[in-house]
PDB file of C-alpha atoms in Angstrom:
ATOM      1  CA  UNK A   1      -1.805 -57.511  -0.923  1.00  0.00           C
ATOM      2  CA  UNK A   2       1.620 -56.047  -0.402  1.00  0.00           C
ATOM      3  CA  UNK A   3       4.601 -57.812   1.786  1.00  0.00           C
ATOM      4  CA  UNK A   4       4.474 -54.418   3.910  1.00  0.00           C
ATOM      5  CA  UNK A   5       0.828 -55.302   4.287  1.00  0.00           C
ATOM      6  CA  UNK A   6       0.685 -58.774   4.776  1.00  0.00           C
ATOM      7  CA  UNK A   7       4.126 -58.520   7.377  1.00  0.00           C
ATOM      8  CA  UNK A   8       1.469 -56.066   8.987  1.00  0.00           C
ATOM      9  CA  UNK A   9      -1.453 -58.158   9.377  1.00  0.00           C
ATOM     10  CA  UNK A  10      -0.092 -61.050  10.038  1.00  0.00           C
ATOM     11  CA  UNK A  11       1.831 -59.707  13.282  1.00  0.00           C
ATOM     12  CA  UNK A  12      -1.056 -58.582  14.764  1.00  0.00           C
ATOM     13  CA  UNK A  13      -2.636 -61.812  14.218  1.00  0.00           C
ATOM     14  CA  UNK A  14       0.746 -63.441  15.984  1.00  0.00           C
ATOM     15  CA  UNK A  15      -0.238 -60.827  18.855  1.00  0.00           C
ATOM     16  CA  UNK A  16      -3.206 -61.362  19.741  1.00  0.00           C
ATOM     17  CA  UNK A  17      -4.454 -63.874  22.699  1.00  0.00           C
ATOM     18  CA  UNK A  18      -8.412 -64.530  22.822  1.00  0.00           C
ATOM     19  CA  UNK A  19     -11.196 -66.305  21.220  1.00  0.00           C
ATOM     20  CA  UNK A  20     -10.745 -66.957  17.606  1.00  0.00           C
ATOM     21  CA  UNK A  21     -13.975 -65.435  16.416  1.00  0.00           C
ATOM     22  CA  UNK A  22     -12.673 -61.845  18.300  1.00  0.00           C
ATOM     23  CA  UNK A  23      -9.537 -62.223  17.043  1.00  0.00           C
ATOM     24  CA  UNK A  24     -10.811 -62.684  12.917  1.00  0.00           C
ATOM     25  CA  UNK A  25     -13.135 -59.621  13.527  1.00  0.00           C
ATOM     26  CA  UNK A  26     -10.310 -57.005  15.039  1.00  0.00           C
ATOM     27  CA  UNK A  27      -8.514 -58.208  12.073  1.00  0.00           C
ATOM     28  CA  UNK A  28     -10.950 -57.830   9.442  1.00  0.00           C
ATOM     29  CA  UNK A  29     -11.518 -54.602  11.154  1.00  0.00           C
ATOM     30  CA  UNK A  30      -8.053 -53.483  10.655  1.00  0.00           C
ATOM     31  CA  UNK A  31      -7.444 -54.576   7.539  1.00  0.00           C
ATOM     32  CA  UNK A  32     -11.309 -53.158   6.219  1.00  0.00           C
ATOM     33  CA  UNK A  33      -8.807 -49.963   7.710  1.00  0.00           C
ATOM     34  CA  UNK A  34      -6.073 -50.220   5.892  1.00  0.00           C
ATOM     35  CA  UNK A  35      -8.240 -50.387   2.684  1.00  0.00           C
ATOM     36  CA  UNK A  36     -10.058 -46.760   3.758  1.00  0.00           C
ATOM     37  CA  UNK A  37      -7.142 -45.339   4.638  1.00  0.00           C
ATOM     38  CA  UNK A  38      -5.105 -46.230   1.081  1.00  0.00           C
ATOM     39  CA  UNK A  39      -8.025 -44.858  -0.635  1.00  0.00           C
ATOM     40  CA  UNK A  40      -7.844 -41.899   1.343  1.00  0.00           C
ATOM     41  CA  UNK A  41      -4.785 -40.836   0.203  1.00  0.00           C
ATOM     42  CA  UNK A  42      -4.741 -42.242  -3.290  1.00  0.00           C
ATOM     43  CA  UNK A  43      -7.546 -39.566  -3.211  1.00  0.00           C
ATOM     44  CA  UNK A  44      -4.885 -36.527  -2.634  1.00  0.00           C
ATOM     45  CA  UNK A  45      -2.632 -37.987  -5.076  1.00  0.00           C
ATOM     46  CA  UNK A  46      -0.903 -40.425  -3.143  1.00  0.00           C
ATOM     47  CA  UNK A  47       0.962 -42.565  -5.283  1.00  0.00           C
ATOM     48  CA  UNK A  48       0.230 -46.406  -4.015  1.00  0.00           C
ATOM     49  CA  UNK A  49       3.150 -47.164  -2.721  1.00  0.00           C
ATOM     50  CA  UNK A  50       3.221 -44.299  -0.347  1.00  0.00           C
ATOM     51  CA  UNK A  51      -0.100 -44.537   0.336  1.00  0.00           C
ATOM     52  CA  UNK A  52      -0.138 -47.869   2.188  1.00  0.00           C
ATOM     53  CA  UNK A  53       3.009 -46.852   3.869  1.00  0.00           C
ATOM     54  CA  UNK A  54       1.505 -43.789   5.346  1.00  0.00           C
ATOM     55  CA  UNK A  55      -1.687 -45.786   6.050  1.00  0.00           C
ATOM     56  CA  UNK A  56       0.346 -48.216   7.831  1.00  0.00           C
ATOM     57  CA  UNK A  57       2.698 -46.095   9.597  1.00  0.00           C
ATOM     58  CA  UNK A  58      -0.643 -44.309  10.803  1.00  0.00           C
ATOM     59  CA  UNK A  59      -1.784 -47.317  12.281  1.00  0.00           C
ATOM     60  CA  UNK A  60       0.937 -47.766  14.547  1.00  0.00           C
ATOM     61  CA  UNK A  61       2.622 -51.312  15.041  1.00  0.00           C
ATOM     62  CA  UNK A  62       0.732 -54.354  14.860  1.00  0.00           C
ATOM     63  CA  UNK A  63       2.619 -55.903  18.192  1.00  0.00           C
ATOM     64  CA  UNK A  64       1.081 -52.821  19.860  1.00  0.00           C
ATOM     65  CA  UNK A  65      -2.492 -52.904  18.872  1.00  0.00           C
ATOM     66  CA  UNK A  66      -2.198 -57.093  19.902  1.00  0.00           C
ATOM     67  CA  UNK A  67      -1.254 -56.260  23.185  1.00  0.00           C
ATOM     68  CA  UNK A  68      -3.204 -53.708  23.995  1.00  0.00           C
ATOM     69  CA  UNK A  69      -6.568 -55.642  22.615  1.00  0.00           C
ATOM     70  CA  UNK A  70      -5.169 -59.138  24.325  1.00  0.00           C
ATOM     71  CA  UNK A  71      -4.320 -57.350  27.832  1.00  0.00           C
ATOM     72  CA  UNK A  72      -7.967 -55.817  27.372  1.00  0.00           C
ATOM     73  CA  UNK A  73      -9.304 -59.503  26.281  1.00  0.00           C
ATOM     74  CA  UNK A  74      -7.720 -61.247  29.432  1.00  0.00           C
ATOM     75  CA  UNK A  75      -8.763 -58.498  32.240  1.00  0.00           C
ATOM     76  CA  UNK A  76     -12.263 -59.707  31.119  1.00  0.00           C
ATOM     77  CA  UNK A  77     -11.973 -62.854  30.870  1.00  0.00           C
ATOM     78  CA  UNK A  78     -10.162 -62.849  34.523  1.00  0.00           C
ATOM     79  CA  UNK A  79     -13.130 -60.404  35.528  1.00  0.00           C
ATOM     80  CA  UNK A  80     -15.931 -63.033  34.604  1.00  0.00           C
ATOM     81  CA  UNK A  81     -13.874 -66.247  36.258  1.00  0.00           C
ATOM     82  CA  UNK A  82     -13.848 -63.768  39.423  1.00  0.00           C
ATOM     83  CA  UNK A  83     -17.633 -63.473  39.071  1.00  0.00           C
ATOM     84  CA  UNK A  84     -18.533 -67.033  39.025  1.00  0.00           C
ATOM     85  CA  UNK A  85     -15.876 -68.060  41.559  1.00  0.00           C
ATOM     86  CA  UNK A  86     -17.825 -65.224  43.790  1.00  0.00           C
ATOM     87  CA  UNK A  87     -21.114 -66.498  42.907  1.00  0.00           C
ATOM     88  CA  UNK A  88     -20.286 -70.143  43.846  1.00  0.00           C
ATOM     89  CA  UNK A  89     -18.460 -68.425  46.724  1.00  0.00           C
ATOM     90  CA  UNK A  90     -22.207 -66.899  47.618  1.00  0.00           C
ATOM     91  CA  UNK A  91     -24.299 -69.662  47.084  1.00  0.00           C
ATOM     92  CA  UNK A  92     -22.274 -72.117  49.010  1.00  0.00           C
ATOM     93  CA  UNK A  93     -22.361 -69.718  51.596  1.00  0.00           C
ATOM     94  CA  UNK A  94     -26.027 -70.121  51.421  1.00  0.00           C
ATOM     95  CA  UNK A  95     -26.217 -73.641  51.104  1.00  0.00           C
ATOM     96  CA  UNK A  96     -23.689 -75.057  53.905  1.00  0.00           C
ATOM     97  CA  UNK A  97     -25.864 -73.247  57.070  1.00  0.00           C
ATOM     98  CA  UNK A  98     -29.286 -74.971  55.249  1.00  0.00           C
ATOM     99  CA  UNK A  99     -27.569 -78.570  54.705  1.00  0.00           C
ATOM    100  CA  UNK A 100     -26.487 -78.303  58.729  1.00  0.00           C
ATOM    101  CA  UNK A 101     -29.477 -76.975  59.764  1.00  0.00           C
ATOM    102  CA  UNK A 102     -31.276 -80.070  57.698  1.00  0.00           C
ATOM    103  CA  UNK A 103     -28.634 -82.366  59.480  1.00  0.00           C
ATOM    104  CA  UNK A 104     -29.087 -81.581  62.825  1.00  0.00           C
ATOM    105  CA  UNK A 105     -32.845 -82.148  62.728  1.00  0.00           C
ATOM    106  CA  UNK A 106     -33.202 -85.587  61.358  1.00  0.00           C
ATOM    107  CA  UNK A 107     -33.904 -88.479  63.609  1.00  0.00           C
ATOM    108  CA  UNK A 108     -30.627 -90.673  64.207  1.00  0.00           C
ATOM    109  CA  UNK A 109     -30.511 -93.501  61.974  1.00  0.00           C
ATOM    110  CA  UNK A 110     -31.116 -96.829  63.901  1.00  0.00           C
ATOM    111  CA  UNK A 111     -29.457 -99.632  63.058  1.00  0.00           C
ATOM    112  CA  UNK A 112     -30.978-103.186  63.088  1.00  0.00           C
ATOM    113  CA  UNK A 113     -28.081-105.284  64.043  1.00  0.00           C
ATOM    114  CA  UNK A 114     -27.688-106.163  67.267  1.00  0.00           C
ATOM    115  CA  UNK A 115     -24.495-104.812  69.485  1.00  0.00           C
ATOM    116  CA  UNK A 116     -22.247-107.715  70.310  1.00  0.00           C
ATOM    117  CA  UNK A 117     -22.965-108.624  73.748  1.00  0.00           C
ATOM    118  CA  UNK A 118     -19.322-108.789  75.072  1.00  0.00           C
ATOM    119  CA  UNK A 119     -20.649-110.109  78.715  1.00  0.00           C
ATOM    120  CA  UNK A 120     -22.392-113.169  76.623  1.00  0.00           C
ATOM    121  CA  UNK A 121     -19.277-113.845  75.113  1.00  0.00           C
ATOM    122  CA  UNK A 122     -17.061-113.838  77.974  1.00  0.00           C
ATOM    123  CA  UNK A 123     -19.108-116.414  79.968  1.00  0.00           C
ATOM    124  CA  UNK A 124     -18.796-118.972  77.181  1.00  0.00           C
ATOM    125  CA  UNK A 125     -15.165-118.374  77.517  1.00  0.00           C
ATOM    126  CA  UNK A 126     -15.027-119.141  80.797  1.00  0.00           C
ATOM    127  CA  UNK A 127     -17.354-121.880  80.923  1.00  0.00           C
ATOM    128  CA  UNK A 128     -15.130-123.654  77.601  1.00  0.00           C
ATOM    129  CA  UNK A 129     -11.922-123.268  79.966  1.00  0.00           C
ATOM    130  CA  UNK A 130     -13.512-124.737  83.043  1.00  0.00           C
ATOM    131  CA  UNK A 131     -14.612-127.601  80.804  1.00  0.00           C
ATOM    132  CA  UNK A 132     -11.115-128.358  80.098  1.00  0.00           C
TER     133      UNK A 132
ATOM    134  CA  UNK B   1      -2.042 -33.532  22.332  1.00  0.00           C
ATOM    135  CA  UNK B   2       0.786 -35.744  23.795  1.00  0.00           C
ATOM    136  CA  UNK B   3      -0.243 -39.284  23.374  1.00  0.00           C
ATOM    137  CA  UNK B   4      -0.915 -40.203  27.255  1.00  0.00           C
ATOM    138  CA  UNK B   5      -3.094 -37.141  27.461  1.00  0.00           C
ATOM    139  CA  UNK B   6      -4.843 -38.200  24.776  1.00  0.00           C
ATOM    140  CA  UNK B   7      -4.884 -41.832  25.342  1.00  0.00           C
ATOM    141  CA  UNK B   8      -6.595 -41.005  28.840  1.00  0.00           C
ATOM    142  CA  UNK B   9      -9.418 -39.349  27.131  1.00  0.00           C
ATOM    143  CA  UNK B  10      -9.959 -41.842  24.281  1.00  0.00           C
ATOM    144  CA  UNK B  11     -13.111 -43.169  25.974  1.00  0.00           C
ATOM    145  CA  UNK B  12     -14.844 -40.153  26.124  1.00  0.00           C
ATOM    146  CA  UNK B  13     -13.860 -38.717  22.907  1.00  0.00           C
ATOM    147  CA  UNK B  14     -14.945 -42.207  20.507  1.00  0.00           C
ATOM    148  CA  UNK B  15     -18.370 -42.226  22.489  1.00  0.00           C
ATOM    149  CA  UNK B  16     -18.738 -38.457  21.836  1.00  0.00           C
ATOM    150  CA  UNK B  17     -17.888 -39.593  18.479  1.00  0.00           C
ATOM    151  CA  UNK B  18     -20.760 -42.063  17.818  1.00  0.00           C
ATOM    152  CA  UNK B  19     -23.168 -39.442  19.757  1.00  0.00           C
ATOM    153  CA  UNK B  20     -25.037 -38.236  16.546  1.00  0.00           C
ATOM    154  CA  UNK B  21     -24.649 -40.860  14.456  1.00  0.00           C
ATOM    155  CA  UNK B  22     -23.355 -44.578  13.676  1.00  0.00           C
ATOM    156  CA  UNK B  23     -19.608 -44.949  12.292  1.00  0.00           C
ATOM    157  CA  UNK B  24     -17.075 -47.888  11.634  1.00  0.00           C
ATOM    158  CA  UNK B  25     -13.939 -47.589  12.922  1.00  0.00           C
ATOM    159  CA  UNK B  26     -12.115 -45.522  10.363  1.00  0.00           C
ATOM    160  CA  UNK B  27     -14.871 -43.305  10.375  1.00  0.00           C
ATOM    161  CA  UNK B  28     -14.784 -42.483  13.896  1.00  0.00           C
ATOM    162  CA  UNK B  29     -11.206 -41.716  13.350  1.00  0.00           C
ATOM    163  CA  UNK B  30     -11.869 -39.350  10.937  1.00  0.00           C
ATOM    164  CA  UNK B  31     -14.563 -37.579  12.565  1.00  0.00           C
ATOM    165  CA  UNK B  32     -12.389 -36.996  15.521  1.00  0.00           C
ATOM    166  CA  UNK B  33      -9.433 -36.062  13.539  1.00  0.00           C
ATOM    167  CA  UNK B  34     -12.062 -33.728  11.456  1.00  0.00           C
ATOM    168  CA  UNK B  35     -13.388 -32.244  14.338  1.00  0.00           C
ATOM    169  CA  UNK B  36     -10.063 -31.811  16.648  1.00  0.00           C
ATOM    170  CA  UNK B  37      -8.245 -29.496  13.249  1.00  0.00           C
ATOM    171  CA  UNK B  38      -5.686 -32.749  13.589  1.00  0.00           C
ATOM    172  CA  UNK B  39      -4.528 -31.611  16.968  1.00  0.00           C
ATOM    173  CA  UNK B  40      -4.144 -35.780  18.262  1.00  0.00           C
ATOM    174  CA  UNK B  41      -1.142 -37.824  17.446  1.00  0.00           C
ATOM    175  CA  UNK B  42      -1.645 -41.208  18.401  1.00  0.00           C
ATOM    176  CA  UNK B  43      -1.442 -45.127  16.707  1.00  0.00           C
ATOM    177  CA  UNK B  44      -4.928 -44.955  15.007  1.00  0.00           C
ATOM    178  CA  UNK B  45      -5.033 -48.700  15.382  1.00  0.00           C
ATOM    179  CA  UNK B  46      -5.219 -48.181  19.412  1.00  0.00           C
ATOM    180  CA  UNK B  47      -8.588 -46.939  18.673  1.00  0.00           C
ATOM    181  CA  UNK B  48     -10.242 -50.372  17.683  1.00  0.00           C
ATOM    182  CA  UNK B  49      -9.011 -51.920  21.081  1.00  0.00           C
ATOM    183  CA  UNK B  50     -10.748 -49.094  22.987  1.00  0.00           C
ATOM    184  CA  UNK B  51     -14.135 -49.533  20.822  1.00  0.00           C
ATOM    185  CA  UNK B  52     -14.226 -53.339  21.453  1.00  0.00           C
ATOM    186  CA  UNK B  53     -13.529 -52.206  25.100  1.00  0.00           C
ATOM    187  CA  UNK B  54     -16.751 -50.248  25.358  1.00  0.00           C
ATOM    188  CA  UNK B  55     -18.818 -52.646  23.327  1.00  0.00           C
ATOM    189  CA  UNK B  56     -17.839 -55.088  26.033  1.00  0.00           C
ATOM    190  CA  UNK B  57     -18.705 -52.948  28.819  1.00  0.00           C
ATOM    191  CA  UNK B  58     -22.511 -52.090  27.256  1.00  0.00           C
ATOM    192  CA  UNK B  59     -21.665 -48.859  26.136  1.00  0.00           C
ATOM    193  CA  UNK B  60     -21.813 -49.483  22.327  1.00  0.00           C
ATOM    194  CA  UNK B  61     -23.195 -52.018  20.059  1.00  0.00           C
ATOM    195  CA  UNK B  62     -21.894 -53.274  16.694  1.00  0.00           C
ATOM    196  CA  UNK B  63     -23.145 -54.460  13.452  1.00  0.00           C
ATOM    197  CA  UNK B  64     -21.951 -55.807  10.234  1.00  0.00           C
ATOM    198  CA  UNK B  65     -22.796 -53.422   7.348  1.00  0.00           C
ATOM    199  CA  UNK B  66     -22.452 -52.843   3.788  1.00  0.00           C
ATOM    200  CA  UNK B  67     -20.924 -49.266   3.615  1.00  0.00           C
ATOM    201  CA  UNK B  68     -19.986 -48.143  -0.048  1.00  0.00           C
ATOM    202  CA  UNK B  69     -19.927 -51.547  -0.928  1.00  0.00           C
ATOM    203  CA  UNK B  70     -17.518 -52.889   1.675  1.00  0.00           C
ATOM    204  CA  UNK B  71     -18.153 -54.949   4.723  1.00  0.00           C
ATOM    205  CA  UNK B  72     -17.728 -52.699   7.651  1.00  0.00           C
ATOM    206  CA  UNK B  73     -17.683 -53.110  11.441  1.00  0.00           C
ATOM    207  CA  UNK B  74     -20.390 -50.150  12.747  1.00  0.00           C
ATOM    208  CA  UNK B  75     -20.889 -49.196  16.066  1.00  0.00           C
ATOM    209  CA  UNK B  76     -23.601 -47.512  18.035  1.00  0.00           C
ATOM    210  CA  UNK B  77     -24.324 -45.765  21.268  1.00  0.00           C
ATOM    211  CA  UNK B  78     -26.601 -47.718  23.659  1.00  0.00           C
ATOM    212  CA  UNK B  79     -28.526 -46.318  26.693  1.00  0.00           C
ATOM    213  CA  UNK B  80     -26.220 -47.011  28.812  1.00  0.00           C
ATOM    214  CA  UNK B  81     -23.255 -45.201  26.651  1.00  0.00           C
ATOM    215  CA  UNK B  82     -25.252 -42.103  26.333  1.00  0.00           C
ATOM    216  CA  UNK B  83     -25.830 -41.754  30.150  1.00  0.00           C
ATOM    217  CA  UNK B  84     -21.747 -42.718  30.279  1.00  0.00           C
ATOM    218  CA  UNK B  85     -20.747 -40.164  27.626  1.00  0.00           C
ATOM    219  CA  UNK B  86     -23.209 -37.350  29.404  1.00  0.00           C
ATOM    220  CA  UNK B  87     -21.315 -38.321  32.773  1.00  0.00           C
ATOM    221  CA  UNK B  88     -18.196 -38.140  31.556  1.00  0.00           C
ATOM    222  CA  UNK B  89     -18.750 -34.823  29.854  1.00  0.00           C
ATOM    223  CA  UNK B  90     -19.511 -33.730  32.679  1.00  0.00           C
ATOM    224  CA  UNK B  91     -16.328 -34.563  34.961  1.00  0.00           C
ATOM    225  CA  UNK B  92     -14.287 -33.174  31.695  1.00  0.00           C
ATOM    226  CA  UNK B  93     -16.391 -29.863  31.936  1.00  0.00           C
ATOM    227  CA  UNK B  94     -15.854 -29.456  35.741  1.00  0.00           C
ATOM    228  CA  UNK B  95     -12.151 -30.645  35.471  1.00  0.00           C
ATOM    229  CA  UNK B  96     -11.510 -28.149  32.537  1.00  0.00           C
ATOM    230  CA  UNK B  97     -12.938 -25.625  34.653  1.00  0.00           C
ATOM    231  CA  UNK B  98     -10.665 -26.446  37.225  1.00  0.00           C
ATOM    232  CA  UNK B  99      -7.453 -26.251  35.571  1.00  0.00           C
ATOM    233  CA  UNK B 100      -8.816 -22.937  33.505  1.00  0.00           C
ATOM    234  CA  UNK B 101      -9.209 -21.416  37.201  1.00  0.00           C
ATOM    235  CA  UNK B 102      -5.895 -22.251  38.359  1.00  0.00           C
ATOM    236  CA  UNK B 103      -4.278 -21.325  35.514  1.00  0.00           C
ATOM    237  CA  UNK B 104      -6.035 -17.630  35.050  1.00  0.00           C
ATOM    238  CA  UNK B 105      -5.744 -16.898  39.236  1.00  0.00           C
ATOM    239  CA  UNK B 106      -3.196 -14.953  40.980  1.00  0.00           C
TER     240      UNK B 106
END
């Protein structure tokens, strides 16, 4: 592979923002490109040289075609986060009216302890001062 | 066809494209530049962005495949993409007609 190539492909790689597995594809892609578009004109008597530099300039820039596919990459991404945040949005929604609704019908929860009996208390107070 | 012109109708010209028959990217490119008498100047390497775009959104599907002996990247229309492409058409048709009207009145 030539420098011009290789400068070529590897700034789109630099470019681009998004799962790995996308990324190797659109640049297999592109480069699988490159190759059809050499041949092309080697085919009308291209000499090689000129060939990938037409096939390249053809193309377009690599920081272009990054941006474009990475801008693309995160609307989506930002597009599915939306759709879950919505759908937790929904189903809490549903949930909180059912959880009250559950609340306010069970019985109060008694407790076994006794209350303090502050009265009880008191007297024994009194009756330890009047001892003294 | 100035590049934003053509850049808005990218969508609807690659799905036109892949209407008759499956194509990797470069193919697609050359079908359109075949077809159009060369007419577009744009990046070609815009296109593969867009495609990706619409496989994403349901309106194509994509395969590895073995075409003259190299691994290619093909893409199809789906359902969906042939209803989109025969919805679009139409808006282009009916916008067309628009400007065609203006144009030719008095």
């Amino acid at each position: 592979m030539s420098q011009q190539r290789q400068a070529w492909i590897e700034a789109l790689g630099d470019s681009l923002r998004g799962p790995r597995r996308a990324r190797q594809r659109l640049i297999h892609e592109l480069d699988a490109h490159i190759d059809d578009a050499i041949a092309a004109e080697l085919a009308n008597g291209v000499a090689r040289e000129q060939a990938e530099a037409a096939a390249l300039a053809r193309l377009g820039t690599a920081t272009e075609v990054g941006h474009r596919w990475s801008s693309d990459v995160s609307a989506r991404q930002w597009t599915a986060r939306a759709r879950v945040l919505a759908f937790g949005l929904v189903i809490a929604a549903f949930a909180a009216p059912v959880g009250l609704a559950q609340r306010s019908t069970q019985k109060p929860v008694r407790h076994n302890r006794q209350p303090i009996r502050q009265s009880h208390i008191l007297r024994q107070v009194e009756r330890t001062n009047q001892q003294r | 066809m100035a590049r934003d012109a053509f850049a808005g109708h990218l969508d609807l010209l690659l799905l036109a494209a892949l209407r008759s028959e499956a194509r990797h990217g470069y193919a697609v490119i050359e079908h359109m530049r075949r077809t159009s008498g060369g007419r577009f100047d744009y990046p070609e390497g815009t296109v593969y962005p867009a495609l990706h775009r619409l496989e994403a959104d349901g309106l194509l599907r994509s395969r590895w495949s073995e075409v003259d002996g190299r691994r290619r990247r093909v893409y199809e229309l789906t359902a969906k993409g042939r209803r989109a492409l025969d919805g679009r058409r139409r808006e282009w048709e009916l916008f067309s007609q628009g400007i065609r009207s203006v144009l030719e009145g008095t």
